[in-house]
Coordinates of C-alpha atoms in Angstrom, one line a residue:
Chain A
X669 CA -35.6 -55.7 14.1
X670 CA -35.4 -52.0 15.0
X671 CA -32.0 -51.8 15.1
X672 CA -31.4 -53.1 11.8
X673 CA -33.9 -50.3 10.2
X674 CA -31.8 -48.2 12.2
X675 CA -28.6 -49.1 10.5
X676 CA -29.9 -49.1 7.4
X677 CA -31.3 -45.8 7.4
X678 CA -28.0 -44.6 8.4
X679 CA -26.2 -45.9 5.2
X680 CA -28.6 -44.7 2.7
X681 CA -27.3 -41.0 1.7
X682 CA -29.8 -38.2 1.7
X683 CA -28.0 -35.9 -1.5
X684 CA -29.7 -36.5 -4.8
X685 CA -26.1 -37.1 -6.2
X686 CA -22.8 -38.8 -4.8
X687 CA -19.4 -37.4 -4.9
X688 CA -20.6 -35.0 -7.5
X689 CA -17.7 -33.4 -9.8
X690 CA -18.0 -30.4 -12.2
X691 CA -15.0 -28.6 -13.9
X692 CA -15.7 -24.9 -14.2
X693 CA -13.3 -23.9 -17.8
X694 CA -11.9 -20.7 -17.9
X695 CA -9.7 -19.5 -21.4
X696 CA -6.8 -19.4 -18.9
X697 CA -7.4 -22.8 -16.6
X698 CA -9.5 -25.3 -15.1
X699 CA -11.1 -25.4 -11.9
X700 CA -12.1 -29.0 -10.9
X701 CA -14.6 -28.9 -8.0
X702 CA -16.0 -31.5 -6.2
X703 CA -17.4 -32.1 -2.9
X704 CA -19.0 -35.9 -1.0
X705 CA -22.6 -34.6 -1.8
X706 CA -25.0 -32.7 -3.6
X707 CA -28.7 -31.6 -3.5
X708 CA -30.6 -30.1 -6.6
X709 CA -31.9 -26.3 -5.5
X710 CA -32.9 -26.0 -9.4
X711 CA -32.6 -27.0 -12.5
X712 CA -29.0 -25.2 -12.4
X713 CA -28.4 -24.7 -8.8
X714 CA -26.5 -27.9 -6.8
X715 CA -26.0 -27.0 -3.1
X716 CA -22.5 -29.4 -2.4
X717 CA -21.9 -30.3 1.0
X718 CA -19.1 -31.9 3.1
X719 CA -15.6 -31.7 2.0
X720 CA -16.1 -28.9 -0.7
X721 CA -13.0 -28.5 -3.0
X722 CA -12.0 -26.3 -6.1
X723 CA -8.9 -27.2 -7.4
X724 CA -7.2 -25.8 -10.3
X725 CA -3.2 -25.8 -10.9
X726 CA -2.9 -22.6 -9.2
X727 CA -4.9 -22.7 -6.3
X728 CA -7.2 -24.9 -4.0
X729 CA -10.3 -23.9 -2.1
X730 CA -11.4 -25.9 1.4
X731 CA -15.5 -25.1 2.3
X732 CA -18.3 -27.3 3.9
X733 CA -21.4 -25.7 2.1
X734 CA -21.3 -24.2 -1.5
X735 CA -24.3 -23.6 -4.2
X736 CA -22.6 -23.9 -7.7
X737 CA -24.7 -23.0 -10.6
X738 CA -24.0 -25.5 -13.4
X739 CA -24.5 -22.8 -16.1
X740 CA -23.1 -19.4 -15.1
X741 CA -20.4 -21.5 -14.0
X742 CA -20.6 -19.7 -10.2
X743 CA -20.2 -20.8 -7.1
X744 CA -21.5 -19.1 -3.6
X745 CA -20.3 -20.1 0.0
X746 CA -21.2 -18.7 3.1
X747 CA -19.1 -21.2 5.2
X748 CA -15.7 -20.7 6.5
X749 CA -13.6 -21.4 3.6
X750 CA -9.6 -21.6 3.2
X751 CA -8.0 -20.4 0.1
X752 CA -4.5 -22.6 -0.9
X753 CA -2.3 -21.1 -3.6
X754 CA 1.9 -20.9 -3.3
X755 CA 2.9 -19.3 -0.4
X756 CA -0.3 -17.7 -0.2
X757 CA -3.1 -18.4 2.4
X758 CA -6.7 -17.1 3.0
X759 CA -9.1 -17.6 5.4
X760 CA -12.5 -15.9 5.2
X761 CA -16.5 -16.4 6.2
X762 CA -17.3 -17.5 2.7
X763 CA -16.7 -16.7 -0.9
X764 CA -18.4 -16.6 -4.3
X765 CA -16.3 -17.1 -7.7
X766 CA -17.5 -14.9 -10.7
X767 CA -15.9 -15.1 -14.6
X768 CA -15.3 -19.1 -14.6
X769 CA -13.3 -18.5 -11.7
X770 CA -10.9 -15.6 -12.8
X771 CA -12.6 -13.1 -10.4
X772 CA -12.9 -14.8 -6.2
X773 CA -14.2 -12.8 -3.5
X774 CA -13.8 -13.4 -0.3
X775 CA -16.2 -12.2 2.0
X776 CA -16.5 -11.0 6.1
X777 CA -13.1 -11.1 7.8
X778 CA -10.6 -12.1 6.3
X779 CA -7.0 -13.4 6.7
X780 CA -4.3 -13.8 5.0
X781 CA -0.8 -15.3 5.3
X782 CA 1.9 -14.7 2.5
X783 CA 5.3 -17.1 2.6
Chain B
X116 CA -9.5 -33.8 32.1
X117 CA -10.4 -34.6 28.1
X118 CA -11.9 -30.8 28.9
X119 CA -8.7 -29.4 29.4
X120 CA -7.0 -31.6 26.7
X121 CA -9.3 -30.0 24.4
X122 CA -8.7 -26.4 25.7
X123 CA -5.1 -26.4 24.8
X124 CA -5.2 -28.2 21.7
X125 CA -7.6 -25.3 20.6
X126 CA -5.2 -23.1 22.4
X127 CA -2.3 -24.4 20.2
X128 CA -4.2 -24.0 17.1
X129 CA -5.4 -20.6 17.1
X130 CA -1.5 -19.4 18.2
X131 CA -0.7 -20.8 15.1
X132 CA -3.0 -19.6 12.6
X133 CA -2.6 -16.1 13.9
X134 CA 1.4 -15.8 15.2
X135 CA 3.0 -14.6 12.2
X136 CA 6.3 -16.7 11.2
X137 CA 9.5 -14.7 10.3
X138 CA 9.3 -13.6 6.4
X139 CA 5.3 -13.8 6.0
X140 CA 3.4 -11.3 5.7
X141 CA -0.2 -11.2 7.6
X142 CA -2.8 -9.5 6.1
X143 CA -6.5 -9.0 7.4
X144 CA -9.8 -7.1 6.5
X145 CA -12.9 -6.6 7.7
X146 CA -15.1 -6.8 4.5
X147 CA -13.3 -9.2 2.5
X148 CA -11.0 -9.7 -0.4
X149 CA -11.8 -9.8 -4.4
X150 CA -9.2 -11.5 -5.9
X151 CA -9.0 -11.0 -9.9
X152 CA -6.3 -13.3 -11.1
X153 CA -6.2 -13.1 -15.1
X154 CA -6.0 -9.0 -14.5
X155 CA -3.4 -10.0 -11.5
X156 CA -4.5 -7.8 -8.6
X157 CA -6.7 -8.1 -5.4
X158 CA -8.9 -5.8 -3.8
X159 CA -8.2 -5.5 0.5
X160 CA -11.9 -4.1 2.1
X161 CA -12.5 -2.0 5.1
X162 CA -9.9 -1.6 7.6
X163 CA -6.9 -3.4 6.2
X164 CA -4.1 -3.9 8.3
X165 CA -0.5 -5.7 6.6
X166 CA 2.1 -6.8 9.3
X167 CA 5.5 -7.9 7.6
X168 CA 9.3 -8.4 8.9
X169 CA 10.0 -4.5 7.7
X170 CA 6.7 -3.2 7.1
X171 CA 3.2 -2.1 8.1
X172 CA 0.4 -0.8 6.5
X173 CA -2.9 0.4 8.1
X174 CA -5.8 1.9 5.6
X175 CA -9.4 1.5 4.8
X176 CA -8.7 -0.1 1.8
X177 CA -5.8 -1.3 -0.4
X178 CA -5.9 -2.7 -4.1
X179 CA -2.4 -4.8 -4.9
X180 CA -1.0 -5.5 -8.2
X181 CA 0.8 -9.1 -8.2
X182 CA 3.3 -10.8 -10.7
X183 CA 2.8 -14.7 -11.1
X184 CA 1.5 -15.2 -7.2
X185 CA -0.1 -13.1 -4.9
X186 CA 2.8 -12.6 -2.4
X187 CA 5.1 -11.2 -5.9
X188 CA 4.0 -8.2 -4.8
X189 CA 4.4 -5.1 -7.7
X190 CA 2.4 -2.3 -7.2
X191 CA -0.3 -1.1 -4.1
X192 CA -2.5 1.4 -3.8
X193 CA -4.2 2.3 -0.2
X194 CA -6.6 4.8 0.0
X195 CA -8.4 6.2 3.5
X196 CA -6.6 6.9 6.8
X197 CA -3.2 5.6 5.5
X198 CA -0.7 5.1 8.0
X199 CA 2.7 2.9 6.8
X200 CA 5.9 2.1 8.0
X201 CA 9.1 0.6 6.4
X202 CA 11.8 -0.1 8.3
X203 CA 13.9 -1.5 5.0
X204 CA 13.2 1.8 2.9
X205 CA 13.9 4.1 6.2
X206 CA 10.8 5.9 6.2
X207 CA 7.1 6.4 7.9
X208 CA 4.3 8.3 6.5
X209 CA 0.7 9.1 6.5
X210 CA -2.3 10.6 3.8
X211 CA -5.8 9.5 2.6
X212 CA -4.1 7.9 -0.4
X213 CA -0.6 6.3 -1.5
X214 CA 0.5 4.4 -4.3
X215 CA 4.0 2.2 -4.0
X216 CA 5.4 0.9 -6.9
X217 CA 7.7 -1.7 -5.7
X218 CA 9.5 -2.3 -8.5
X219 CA 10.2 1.5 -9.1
X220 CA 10.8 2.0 -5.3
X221 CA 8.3 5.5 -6.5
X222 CA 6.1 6.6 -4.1
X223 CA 2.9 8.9 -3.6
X224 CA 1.0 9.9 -0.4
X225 CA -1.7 12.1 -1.3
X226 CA -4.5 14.2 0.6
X227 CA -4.8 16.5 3.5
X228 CA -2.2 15.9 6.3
X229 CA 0.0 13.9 3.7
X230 CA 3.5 13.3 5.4
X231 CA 6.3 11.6 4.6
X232 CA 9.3 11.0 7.4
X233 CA 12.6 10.0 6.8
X234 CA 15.7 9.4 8.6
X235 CA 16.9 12.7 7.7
X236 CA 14.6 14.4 5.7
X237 CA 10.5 15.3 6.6
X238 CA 7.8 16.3 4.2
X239 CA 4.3 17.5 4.5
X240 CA 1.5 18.8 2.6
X241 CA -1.7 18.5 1.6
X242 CA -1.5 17.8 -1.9
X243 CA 0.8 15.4 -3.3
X244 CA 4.2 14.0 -1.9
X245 CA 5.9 11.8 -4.5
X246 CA 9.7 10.3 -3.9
X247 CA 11.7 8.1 -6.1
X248 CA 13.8 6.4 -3.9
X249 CA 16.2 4.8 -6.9
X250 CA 16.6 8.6 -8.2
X251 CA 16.3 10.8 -5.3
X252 CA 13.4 12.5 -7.2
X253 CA 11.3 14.3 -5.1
X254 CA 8.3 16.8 -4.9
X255 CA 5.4 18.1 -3.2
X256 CA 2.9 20.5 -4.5
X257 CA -0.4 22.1 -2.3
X258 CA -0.7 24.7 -0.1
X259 CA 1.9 25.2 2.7
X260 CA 3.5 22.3 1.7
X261 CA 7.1 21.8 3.7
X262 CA 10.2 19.8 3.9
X263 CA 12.3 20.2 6.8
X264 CA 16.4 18.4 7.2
X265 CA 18.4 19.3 10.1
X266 CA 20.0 22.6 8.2
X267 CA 16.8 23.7 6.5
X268 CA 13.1 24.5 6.5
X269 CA 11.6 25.0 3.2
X270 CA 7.8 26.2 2.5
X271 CA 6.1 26.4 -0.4
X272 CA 3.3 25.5 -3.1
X273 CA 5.4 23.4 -5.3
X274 CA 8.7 21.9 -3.7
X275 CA 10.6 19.7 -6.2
X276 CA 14.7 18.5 -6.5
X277 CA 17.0 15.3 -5.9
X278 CA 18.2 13.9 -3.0
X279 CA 22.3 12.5 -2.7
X280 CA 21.8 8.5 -3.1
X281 CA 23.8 8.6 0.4
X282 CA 21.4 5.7 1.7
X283 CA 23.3 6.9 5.5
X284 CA 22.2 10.8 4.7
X285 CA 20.4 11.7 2.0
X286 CA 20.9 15.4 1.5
X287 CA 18.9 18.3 -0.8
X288 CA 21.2 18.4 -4.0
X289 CA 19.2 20.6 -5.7
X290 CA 16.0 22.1 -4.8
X291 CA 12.8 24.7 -6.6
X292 CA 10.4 26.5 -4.1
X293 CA 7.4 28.0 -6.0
X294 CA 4.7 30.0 -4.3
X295 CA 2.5 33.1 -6.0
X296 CA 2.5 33.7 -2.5
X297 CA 5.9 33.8 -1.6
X298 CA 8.2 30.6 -1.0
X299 CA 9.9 30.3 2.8
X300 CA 13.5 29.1 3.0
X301 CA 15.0 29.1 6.6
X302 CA 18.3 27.8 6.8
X303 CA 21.2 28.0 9.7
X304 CA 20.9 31.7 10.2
X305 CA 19.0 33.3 7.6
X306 CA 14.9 33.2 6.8
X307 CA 14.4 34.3 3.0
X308 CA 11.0 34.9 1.3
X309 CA 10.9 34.8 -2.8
X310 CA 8.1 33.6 -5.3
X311 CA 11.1 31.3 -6.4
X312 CA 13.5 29.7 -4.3
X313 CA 16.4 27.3 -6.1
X314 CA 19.1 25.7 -4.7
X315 CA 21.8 23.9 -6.6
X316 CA 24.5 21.7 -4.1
X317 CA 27.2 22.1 -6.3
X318 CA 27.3 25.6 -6.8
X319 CA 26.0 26.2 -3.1
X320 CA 24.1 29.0 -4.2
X321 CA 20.7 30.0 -3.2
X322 CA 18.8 31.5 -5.9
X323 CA 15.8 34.2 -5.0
X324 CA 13.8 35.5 -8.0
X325 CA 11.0 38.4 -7.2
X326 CA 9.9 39.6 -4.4
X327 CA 12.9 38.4 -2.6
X328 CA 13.1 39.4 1.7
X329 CA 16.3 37.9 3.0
X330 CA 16.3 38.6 7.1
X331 CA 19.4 37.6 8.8
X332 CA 20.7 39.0 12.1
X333 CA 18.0 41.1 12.6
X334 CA 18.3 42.2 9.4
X335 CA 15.9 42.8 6.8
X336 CA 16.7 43.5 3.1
X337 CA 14.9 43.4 0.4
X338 CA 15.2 43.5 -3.1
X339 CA 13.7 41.0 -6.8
X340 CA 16.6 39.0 -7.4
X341 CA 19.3 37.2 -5.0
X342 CA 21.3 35.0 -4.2
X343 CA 22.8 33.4 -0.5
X344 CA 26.4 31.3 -1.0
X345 CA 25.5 28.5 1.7
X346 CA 29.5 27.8 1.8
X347 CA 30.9 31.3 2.6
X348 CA 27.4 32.6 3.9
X349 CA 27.7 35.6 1.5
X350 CA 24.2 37.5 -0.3
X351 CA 23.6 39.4 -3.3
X352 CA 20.3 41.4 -3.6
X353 CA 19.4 43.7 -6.4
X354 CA 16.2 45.4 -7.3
X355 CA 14.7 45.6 -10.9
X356 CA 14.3 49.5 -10.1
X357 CA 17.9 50.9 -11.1
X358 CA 17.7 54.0 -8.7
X359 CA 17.4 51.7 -5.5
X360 CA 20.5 50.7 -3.8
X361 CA 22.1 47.2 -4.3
X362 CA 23.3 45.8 -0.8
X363 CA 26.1 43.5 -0.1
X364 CA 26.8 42.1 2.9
X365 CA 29.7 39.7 3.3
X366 CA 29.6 37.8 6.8
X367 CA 33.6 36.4 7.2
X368 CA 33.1 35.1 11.1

């Protein structure tokens, strides 16, 4: 009986929303993000966990934690996070995006490889 | 023995995030990058180091100027302890500040201890170095700023001219010295002092203008105007004062 209360505990997810998805627009682009969960800080502030993505046409972004604010359209990581655009690579310690995404900072040390 | 496994698949990893591959460039900072892609150009934060096939770049901090992606490379500026190296341009250099515009191949080191080395040609000062490498264009201005070749040392506040587009040896084609405080011109076998120093390739004439000292040979003569012919090693010198002698000396060895 144990053991089934067990199992079952493990399947039920913790984050107040599954898979969530958001699209930050900028005049230029859009950034589609989305991550496996995500956990109300506020009213406007979603911490997304576990497989953290932006994705727009020119570049990706790979994290594990990020708190996006639904409103100002911003985004703040402080996990180790992997910038993809072409023939351009960046690791750093974490990153926030500003300006619907036309201004990204990278933060801590920081590499990057250009092809 | 899964221990070990582990140890050099992590080994194997890490070689390959950090060995740089033929044609890429690496780049790292310690604070960070701010990457601003509708104004196309990032921000590199505290001690930025850029390790490429024919170039390196060491400097507190560097702001790049990108086309399209952020390897089409178009302009950078580096500011603080700059130190760089091209080994396709021929040339090494050092200043608090330079600006590179690719494109243009025009660059400026500026800031105490500003140098600029060559294959054949080195320049220092601690103002302002600037080179056009497509023109030849060159100039420095500050204090006790100097360009020294093999044939020639020149010293002055504002050194400016054209270099031959002979990528093998680029030679001074023509040359202006300026200093209030007297421009130095050393060449095979003569040292000359003048407030204005010019030198034009095709003529092969040096051109002194006030306060001229030419010393050759131990030597000294002095005079406001002169002039050196570099190809038959000839000098003129006159005074502005008519009543003082005008000496010629004609050296046929």
């Amino acid at each position: 009986m144990n053991i089934k209360s067990d199992k079952y505990k493990k399947n039920v997810s913790k984050a107040d929303i599954d898979l969530p998805r958001f699209t930050i627009n900028n005049e230029e682009k859009k950034i589609y993000v989305s991550a496996k969960e995500g956990n109300f800080l506020s009213n406007n502030n979603i911490l997304l966990s576990k497989n953290v993505r932006f994705k727009s046409n020119d570049f990706s972004i790979e994290t594990e934690k990020v708190i996006f604010n639904r409103t100002e359209q911003t985004a703040n990581s402080k996990s180790k996070s992997l910038f993809k655009a072409k023939n351009t690579i960046i690791s750093s310690d974490g990153f926030n995006i500003f300006d619907k995404g036309d201004k990204i900072v990278f933060y801590g040390k920081s590499f990057i490889v250009l092809k | 023995m899964s221990l070990i496994f582990k140890l050099i698949v992590i080994c194997i990893i890490s070689l390959s995030i950090s060995a740089r591959e033929i044609g890429e460039t690496e780049i790292t900072t310690d604070d960070g990058i701010e990457v601003f892609q509708n104004e196309q150009y990032y921000l590199l934060k505290k001690n930025v180091k850029i390790d490429s096939d024919n170039f390196t770049l060491n400097a507190e901090n560097v702001k790049v100027d990108f086309e399209d992606n952020l390897n089409n490379i178009t302009e950078l500026n580096a500011e603080g302890a700059v130190k760089f190296d091209s080994s396709e341009f021929n040339m090494r250099g050092q200043g608090e500040k330079l600006k590179f515009e690719v494109k243009y191949e025009r660059l400026e080191l500026q800031g105490l201890d500003s140098e600029l080395i060559t294959e054949n040609i080195e320049m220092f000062s601690n103002g302002l170095i600037k080179v056009n490498n497509l023109t030849g264009e060159f100039s420095l201005f500050g204090e006790k700023s100097k360009l020294i070749n093999e044939n020639i040392i020149i010293i002055g506040e504002t050194i400016d001219g054209f270099f031959s587009n002979n990528i093998n040896n680029k030679e001074i084609t023509i040359l202006n010295v300026f200093d209030n405080n007297l421009s130095y011109v050393k060449n095979n076998n003569s040292e000359m002092y003048a407030k204005k120093i010019n030198y034009n390739n095709e003529t092969s004439l040096i051109e002194l203008i006030d306060d001229v000292t030419i010393i050759r040979d131990g030597e000294k003569v002095v005079g406001d105007y002169g002039t050196l012919d570099t190809k038959n090693n000839s000098y003129k010198i006159k005074s502005n004062n008519e009543s003082k002698v005008k000496v010629i000396i004609l050296n046929n060895e």
